[in-house]
Structure formats: C-alpha cells, structure tokens
PDB file of C-alpha atoms in Angstrom:
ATOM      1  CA  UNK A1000     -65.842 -26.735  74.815  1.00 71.00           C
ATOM      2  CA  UNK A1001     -66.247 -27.047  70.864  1.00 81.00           C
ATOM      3  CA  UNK A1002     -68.505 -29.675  69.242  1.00 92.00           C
ATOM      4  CA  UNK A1003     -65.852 -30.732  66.532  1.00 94.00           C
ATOM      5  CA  UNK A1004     -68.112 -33.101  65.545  1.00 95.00           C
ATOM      6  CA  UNK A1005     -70.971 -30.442  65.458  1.00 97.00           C
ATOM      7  CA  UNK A1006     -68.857 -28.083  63.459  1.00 97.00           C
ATOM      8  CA  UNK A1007     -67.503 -31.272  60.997  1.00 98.00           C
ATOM      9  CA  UNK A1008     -71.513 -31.884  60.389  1.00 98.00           C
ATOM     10  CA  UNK A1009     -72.046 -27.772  59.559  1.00 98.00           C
ATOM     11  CA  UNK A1010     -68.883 -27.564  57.217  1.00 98.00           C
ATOM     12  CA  UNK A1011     -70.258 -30.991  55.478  1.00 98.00           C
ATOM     13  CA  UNK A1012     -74.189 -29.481  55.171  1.00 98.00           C
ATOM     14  CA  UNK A1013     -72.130 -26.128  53.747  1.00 98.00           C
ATOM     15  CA  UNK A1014     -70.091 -28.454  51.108  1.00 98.00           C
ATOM     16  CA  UNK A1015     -73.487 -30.529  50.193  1.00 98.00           C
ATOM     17  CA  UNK A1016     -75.856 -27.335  49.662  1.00 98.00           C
ATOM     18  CA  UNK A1017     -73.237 -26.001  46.847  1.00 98.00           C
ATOM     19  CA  UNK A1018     -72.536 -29.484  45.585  1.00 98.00           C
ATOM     20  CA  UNK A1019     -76.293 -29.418  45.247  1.00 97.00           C
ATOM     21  CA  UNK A1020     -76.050 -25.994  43.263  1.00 97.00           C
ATOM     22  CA  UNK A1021     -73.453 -27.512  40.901  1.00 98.00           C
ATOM     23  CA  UNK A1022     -74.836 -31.047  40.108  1.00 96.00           C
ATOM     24  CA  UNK A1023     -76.145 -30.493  36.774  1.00 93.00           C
ATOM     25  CA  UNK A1024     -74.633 -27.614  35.104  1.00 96.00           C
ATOM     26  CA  UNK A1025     -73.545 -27.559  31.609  1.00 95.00           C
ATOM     27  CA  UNK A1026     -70.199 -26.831  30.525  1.00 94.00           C
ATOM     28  CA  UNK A1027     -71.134 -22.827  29.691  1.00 96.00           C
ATOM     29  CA  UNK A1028     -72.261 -22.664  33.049  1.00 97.00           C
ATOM     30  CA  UNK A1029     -69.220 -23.829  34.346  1.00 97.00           C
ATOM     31  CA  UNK A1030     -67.652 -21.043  32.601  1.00 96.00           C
ATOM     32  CA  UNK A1031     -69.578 -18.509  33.191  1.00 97.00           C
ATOM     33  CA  UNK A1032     -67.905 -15.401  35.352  1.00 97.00           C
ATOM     34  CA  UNK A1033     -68.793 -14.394  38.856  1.00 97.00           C
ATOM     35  CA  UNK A1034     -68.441 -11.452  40.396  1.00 96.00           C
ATOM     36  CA  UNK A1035     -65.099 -12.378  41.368  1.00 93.00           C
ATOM     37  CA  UNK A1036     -62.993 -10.429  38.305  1.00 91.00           C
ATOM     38  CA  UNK A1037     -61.207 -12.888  36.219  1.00 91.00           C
ATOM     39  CA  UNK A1038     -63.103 -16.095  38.228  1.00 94.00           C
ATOM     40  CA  UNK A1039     -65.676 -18.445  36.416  1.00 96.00           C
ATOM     41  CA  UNK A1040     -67.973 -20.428  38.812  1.00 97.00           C
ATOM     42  CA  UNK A1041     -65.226 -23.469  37.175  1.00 96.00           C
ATOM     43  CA  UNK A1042     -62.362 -21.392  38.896  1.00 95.00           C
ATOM     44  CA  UNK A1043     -64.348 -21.185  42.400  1.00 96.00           C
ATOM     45  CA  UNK A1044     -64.848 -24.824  42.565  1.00 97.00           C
ATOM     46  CA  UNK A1045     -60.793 -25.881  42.069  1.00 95.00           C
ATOM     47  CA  UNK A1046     -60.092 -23.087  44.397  1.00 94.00           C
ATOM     48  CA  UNK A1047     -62.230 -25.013  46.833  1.00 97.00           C
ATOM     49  CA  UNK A1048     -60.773 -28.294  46.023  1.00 96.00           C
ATOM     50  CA  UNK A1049     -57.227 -27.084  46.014  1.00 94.00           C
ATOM     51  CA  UNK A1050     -57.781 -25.618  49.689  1.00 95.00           C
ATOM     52  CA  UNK A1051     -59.112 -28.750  50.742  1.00 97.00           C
ATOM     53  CA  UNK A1052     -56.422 -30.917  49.677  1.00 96.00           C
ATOM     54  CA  UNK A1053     -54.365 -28.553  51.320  1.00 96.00           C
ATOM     55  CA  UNK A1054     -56.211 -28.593  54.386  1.00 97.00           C
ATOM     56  CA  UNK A1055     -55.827 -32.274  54.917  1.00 97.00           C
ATOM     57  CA  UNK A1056     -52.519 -32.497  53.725  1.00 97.00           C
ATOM     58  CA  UNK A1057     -51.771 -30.171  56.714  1.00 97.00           C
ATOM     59  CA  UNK A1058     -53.478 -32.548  58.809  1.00 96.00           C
ATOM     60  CA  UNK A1059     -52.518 -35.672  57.787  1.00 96.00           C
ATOM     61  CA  UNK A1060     -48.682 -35.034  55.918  1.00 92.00           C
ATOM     62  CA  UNK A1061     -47.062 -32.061  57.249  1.00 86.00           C
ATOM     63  CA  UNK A1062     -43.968 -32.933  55.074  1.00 89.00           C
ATOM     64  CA  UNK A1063     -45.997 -32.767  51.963  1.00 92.00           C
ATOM     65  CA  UNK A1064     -47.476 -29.460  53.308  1.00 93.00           C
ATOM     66  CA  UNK A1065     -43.819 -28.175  54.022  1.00 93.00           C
ATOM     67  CA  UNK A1066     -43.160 -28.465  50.448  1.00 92.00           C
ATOM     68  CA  UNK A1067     -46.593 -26.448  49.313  1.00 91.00           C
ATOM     69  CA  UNK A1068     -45.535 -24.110  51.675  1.00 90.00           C
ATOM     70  CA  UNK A1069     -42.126 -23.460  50.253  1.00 91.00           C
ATOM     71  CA  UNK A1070     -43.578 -23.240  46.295  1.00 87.00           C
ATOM     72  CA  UNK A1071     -45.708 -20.747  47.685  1.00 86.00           C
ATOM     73  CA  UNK A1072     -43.262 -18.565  49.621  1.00 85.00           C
ATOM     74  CA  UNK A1073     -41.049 -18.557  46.050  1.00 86.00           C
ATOM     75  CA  UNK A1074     -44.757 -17.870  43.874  1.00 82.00           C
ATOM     76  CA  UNK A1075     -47.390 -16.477  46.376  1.00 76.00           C
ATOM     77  CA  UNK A1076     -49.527 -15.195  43.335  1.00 71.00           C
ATOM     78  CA  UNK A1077     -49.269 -18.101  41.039  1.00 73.00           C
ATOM     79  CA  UNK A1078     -48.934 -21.160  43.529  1.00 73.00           C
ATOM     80  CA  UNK A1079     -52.496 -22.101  43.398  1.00 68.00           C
ATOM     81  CA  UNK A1080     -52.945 -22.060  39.745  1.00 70.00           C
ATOM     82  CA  UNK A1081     -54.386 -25.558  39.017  1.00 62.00           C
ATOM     83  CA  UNK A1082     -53.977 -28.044  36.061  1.00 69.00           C
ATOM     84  CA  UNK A1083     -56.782 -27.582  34.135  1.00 74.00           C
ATOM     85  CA  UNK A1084     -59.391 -29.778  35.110  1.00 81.00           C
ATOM     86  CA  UNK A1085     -62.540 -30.711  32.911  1.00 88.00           C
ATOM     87  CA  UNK A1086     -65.673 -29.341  33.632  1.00 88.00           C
ATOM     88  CA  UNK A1087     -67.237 -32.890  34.006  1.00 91.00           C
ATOM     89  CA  UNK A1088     -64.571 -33.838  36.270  1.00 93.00           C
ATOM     90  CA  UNK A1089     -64.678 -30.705  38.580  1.00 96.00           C
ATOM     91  CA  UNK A1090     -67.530 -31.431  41.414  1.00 97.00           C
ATOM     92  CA  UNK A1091     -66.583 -34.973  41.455  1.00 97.00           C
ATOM     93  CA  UNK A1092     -62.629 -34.126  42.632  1.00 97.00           C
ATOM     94  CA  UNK A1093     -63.789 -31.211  44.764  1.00 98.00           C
ATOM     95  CA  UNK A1094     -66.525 -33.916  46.570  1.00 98.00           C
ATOM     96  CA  UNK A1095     -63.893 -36.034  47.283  1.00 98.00           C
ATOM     97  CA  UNK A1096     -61.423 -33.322  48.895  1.00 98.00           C
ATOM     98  CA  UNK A1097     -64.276 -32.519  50.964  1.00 98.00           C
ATOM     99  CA  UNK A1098     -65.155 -35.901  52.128  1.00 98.00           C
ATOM    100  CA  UNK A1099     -61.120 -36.512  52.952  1.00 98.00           C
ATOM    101  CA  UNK A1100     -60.808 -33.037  54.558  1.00 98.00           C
ATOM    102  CA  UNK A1101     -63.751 -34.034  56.903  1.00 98.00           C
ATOM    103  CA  UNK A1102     -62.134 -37.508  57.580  1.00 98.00           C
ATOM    104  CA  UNK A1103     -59.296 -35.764  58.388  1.00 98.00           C
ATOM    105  CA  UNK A1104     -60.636 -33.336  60.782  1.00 98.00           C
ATOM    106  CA  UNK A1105     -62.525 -36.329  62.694  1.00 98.00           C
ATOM    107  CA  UNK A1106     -59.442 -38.124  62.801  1.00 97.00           C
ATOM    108  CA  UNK A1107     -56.994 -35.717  64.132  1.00 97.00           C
ATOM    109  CA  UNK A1108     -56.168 -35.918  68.052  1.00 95.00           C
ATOM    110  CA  UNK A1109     -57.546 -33.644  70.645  1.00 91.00           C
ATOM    111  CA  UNK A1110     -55.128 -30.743  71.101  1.00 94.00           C
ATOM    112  CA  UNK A1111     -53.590 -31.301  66.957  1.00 96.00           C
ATOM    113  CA  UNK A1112     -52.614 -27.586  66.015  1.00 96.00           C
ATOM    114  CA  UNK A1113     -52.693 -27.368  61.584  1.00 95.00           C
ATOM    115  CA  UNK A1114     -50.003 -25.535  60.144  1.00 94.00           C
ATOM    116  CA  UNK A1115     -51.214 -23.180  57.478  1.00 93.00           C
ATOM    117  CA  UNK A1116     -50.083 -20.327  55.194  1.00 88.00           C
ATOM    118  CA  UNK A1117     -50.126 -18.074  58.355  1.00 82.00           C
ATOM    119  CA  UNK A1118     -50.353 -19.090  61.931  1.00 86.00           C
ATOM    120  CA  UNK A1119     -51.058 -22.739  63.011  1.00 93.00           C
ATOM    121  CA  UNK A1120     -55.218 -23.448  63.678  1.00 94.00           C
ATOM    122  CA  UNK A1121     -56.711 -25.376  65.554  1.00 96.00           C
ATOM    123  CA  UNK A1122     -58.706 -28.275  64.355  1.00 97.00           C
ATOM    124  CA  UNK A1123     -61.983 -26.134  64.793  1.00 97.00           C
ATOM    125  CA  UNK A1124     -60.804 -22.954  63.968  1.00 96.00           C
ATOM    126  CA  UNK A1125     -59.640 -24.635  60.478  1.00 97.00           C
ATOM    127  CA  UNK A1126     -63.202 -26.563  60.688  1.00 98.00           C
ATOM    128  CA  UNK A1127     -65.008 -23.208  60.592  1.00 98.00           C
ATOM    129  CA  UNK A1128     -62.379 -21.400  58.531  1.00 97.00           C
ATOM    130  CA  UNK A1129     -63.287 -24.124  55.320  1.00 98.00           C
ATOM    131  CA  UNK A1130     -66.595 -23.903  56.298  1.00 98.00           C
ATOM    132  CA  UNK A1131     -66.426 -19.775  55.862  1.00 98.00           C
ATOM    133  CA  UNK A1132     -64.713 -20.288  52.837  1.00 98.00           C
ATOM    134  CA  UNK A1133     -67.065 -23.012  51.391  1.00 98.00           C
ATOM    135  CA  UNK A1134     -69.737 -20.510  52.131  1.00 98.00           C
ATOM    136  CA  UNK A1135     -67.938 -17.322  50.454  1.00 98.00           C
ATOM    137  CA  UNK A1136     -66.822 -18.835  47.364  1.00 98.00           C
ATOM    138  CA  UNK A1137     -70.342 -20.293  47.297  1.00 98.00           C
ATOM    139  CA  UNK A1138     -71.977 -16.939  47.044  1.00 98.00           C
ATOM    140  CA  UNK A1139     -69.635 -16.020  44.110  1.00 97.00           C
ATOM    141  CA  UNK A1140     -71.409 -19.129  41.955  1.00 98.00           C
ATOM    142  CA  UNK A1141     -74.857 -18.119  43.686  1.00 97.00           C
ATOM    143  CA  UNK A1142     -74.343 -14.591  42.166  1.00 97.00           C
ATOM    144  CA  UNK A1143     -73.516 -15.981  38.828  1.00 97.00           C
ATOM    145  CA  UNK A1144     -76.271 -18.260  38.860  1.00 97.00           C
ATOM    146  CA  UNK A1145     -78.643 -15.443  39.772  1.00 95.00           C
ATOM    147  CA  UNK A1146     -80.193 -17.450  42.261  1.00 95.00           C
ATOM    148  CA  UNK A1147     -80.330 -17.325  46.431  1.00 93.00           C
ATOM    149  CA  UNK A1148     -79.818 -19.065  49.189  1.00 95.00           C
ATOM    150  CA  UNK A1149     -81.655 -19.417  52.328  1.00 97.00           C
ATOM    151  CA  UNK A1150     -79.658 -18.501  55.458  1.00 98.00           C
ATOM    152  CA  UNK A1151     -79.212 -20.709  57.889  1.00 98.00           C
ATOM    153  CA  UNK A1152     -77.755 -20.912  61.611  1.00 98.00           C
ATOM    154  CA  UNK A1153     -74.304 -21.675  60.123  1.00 98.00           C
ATOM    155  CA  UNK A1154     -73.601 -18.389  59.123  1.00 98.00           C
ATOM    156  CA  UNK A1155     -72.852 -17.793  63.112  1.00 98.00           C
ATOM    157  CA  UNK A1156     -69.924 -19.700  62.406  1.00 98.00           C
ATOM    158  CA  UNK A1157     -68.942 -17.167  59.723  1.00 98.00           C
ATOM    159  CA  UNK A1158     -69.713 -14.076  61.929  1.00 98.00           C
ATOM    160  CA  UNK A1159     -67.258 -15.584  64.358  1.00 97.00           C
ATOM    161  CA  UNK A1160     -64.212 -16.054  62.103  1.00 97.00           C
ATOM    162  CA  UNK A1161     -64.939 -12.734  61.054  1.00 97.00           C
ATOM    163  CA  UNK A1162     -65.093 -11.332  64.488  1.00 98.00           C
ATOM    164  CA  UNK A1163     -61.625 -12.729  65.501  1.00 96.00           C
ATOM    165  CA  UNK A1164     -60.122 -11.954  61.780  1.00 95.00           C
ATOM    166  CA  UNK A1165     -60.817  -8.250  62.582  1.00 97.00           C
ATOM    167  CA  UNK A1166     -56.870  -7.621  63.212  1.00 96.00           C
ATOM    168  CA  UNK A1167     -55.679  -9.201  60.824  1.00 93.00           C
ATOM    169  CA  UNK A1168     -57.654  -6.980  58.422  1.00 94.00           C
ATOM    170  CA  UNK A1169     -55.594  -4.455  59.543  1.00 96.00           C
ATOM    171  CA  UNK A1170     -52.591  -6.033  59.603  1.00 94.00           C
ATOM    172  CA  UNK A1171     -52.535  -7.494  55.930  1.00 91.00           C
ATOM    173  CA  UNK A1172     -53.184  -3.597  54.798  1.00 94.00           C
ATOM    174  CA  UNK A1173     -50.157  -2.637  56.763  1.00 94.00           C
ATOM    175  CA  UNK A1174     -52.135  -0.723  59.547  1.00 96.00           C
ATOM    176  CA  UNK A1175     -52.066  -0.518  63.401  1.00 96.00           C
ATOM    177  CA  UNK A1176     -54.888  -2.786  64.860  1.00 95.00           C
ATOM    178  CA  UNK A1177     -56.763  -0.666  67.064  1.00 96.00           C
ATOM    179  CA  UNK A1178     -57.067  -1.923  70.334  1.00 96.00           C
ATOM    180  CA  UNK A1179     -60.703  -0.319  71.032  1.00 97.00           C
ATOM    181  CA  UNK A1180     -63.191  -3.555  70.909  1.00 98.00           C
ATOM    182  CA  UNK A1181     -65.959  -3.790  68.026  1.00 98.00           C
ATOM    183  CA  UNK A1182     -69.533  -5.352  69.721  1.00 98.00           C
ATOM    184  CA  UNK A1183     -71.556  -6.894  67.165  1.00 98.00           C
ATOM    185  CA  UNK A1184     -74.932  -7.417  67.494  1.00 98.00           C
ATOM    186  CA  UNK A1185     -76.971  -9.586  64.664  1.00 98.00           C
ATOM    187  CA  UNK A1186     -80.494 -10.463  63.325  1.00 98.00           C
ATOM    188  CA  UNK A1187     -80.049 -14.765  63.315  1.00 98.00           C
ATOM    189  CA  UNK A1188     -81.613 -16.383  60.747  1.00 98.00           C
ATOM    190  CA  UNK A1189     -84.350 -17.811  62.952  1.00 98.00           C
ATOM    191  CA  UNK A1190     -84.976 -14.366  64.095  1.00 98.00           C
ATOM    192  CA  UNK A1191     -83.042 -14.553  67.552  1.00 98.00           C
ATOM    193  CA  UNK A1192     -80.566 -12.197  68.587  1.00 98.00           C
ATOM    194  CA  UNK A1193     -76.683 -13.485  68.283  1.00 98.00           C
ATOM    195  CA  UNK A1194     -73.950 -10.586  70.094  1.00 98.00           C
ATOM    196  CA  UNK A1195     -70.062 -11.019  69.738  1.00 98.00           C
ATOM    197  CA  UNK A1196     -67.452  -9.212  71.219  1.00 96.00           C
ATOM    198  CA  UNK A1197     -67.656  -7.106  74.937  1.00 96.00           C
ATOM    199  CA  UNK A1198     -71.297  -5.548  75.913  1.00 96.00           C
ATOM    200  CA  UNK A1199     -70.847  -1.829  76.244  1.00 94.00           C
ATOM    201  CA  UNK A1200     -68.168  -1.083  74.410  1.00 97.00           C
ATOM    202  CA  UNK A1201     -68.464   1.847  72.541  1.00 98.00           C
ATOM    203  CA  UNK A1202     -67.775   0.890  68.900  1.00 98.00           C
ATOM    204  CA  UNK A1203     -71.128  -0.935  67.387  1.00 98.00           C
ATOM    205  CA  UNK A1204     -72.245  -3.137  64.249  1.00 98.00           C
ATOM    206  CA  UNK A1205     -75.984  -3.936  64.262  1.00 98.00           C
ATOM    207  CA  UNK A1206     -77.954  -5.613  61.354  1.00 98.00           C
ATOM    208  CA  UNK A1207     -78.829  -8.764  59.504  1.00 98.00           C
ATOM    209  CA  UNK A1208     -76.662 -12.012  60.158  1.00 98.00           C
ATOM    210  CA  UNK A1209     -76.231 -12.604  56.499  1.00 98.00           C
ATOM    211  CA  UNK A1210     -75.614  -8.929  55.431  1.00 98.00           C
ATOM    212  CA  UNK A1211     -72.667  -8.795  57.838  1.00 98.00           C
ATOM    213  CA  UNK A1212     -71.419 -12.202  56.487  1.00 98.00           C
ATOM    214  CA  UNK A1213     -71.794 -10.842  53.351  1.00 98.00           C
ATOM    215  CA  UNK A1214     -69.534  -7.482  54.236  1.00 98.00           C
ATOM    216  CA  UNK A1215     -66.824  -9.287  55.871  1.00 98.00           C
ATOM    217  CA  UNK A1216     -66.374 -12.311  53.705  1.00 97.00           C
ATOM    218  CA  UNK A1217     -66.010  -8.972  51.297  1.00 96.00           C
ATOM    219  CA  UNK A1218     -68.986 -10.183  48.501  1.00 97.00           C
ATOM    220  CA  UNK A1219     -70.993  -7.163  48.967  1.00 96.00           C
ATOM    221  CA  UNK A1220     -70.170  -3.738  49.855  1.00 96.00           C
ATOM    222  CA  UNK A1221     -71.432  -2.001  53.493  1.00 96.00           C
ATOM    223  CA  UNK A1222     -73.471   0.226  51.178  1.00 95.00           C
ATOM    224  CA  UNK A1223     -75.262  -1.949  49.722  1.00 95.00           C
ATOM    225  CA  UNK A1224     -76.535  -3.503  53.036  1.00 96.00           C
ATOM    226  CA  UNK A1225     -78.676  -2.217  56.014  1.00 97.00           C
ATOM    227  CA  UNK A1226     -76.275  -3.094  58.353  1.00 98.00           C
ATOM    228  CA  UNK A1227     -75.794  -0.398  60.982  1.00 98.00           C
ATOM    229  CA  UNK A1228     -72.176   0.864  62.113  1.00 98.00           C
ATOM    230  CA  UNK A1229     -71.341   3.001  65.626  1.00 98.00           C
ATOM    231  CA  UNK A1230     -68.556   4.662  65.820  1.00 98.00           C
ATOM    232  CA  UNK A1231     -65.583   5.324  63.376  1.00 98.00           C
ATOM    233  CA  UNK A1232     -63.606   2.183  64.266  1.00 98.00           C
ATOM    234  CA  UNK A1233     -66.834   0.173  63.484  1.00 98.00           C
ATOM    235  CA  UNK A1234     -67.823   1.557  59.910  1.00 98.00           C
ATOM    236  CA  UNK A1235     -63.734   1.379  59.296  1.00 98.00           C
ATOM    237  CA  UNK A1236     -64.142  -2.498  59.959  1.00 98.00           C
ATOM    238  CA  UNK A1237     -66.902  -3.127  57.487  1.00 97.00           C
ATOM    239  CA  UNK A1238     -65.185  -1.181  54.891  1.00 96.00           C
ATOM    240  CA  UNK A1239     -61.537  -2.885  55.381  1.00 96.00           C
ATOM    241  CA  UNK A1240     -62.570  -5.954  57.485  1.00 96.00           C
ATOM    242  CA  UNK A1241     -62.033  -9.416  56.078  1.00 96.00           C
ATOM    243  CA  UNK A1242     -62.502 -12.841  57.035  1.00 95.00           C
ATOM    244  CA  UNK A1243     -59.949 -15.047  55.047  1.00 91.00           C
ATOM    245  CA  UNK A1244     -56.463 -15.069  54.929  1.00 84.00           C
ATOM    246  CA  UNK A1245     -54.458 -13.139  52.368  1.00 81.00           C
ATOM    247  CA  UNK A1246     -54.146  -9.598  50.596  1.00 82.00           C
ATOM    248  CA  UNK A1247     -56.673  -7.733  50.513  1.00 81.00           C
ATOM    249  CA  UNK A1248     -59.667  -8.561  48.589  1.00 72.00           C
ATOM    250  CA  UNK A1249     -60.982  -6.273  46.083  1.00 77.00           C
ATOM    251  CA  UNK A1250     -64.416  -6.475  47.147  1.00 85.00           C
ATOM    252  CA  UNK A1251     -67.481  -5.660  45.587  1.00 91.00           C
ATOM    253  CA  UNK A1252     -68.239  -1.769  43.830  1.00 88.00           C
ATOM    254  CA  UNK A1253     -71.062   0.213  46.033  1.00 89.00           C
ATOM    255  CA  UNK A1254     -74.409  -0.161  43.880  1.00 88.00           C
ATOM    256  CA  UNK A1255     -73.307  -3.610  42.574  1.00 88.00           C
ATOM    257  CA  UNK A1256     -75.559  -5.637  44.428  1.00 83.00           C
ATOM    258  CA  UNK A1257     -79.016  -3.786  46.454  1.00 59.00           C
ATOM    259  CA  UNK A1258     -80.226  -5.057  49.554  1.00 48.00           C
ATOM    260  CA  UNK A1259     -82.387  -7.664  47.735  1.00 48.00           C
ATOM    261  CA  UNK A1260     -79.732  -9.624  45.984  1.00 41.00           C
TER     262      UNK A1260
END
C-alpha cells in the first residue's frame, strides 16, 4: 500500500529544493530563457503554480475544475497563458499553490479519484505526477542557471510515472502501443540497484537513475546520456517516451547537453 503521506513529504522536499534555487534572483534572472524554446525560468515557475492551483481545485472544487476544463477543450494551446505576474511576486504565489496542493492531497479521502485533463488519478498517482513535474520544470531553471543538482532517491518516483506513461507516449503521437514489456533496470542515487517492469523480458533499458529521468521527462536527448537500450522497442521508448501529459514535447537537440551537464 502507498505512503501518501511519504509521497506528500517527497513532492514538498521537491517544491522546497527549487524554491531554494529561486529565493534570491534578480529580475534578469527571472527572465532569462531555458532550454525550453520560448520559456524564461519566470514562465516555468507560473506554469508550476498554474498546475497546482489546478491540481487542488480538482481536489477540492470539481465544479470550478469543470469550468477549466471546458476553456481548455475550446483553447487547448492558449488556456494556460497566465496574467502576467511580477517577478517579485512569482515564488511567493507558486509557494502558496504548493502548500494548498499538499493540504489538499492530505485532506482528500482514501479511495478520492482527481479528475484531470485526461483520465481521473489517484491521489498518489497525482502526488507523484506534481512531484515529476516539479522536478522537470526544475531542471529547465537548473539549466538556465548553469548550475546542478544532486540526485536524490525521489527520482524513483519519476522513473515510475515514466514507466507506466510509456503508452501513452505512443498514443499522444498517434501510434499503436506495443504490447511487448520494456524492463528497466537503474543505477539509484545511493548506488543500489532499482528494476521496473517484468524480469526477463526481452526489451531492456539499463543506466543511471537520473539520465533516464532526464530522457523521459524529455530534458535531454538518449544521445547525450550513457543510458543503455536492448532491443528496438526499448531505444524507440527513449527516443519517443514521455512522462507528462500532453503533445509531444519537443525535446532537447542531440549534442545539446554531454553527459556532464
């Protein structure tokens, strides 16, 4: 059985390490771009906070989240387009999303399924999906900060989502999900070993935790990793494979990032 409570803490230590990276930047490094084209580190941080507020709207006003729904149906590209915000004000509003999101989560009865964009979640599958999310977005303003992070044992979380996404990353490029399993088999953080998906099959990803995190969360491209693929089906998934909902992500060019970045 899931630790909700567990997962809550994760998702809140994934929100607090950015918050941390974004306490005392200036307004030009607010704007400045990430590798996201078209995204400042100003535009990751609203994208954030408008997620969250939908996320515990879902939770906590599904009438209100009826109505988001329907403006995005009529404007899927332009729905999330946010007021503009100043930069001063940004971490402060995205901090308190957060905070309400995680109330929410706590709050919500055992069994509670959150409607969404796509299918209804379950409070810890939308636990780890913010906390993928938080993470993701967070390497964009990493990147344009030219700093790194240290991995920790919440990218498992990631790997997860990104294990059970795998269809959908076919299905959002309008392509047959193949039923042939994908075993994945990771270098944790702390050195230990973490496998997903059926021993023996046939179709194998092997490498670094945070590489494959990296690859399916779609902020660095397979070549630029060491991660390991067996099979066609496998190296198909890291080159199409995504972990969020929506189109297709653009992804990052090969040779934009080298194994050290």
């Amino acid at each position: 059985m899931v630790d909700v409570h567990a997962l809550i803490e994760d998702l809140r230590a994934e929100q607090e390490e950015l918050a941390g990276l974004l306490t005392d930047l200036d307004d030009a490094a607010w704007a400045r771009p990430t590798p996201a084209p078209g995204w400042s580190i100003a535009d990751q941080v609203a994208h954030l906070s408008f997620f969250d507020r939908a996320a515990r709207l879902a939770l906590t006003g599904p009438e209100g989240f009826d109505a988001l729904l329907t403006k995005a149906m009529a404007d899927p590209e332009g729905f999330t387009e946010p007021d503009p915000v100043p930069a001063e004000r940004l971490l402060p509003e995205w901090k308190e999303a957060a905070g309400e999101l995680r109330t929410a989560l706590a709050e919500a009865p055992p069994g509670t399924r959150v409607p969404w964009f796509g299918p209804p979640m379950s409070v810890p599958s939308k636990a780890t999906a913010r906390l993928m999310e938080t993470w993701a977005h967070g390497q964009d303003v990493v990147d344009a900060l030219g700093v790194r992070r240290r991995p920790t044992a919440r990218l498992r979380h990631v790997a997860h989502i990104a294990v059970r996404a795998r269809p959908f990353s076919y299905l959002t490029r309008e392509l047959p999900a193949p039923e042939e399993p994908v075993r994945v088999e990771l270098e944790a953080p702390d050195g230990s070993a973490w496998h997903l998906g059926p021993a023996g099959a046939d179709q194998v990803v092997t490498g670094n935790a945070e590489e494959f995190c990296l690859v399916l969360t779609r902020r660095r491209h397979p070549d630029d990793t060491d991660l390991r693929a067996r099979g066609a089906l496998a190296r198909e998934w890291l080159e199409i494979g995504q972990a969020f909902a929506g189109p297709p992500g653009e992804g990052r060019r090969p040779g934009q990032f080298d194994t050290e970045s």
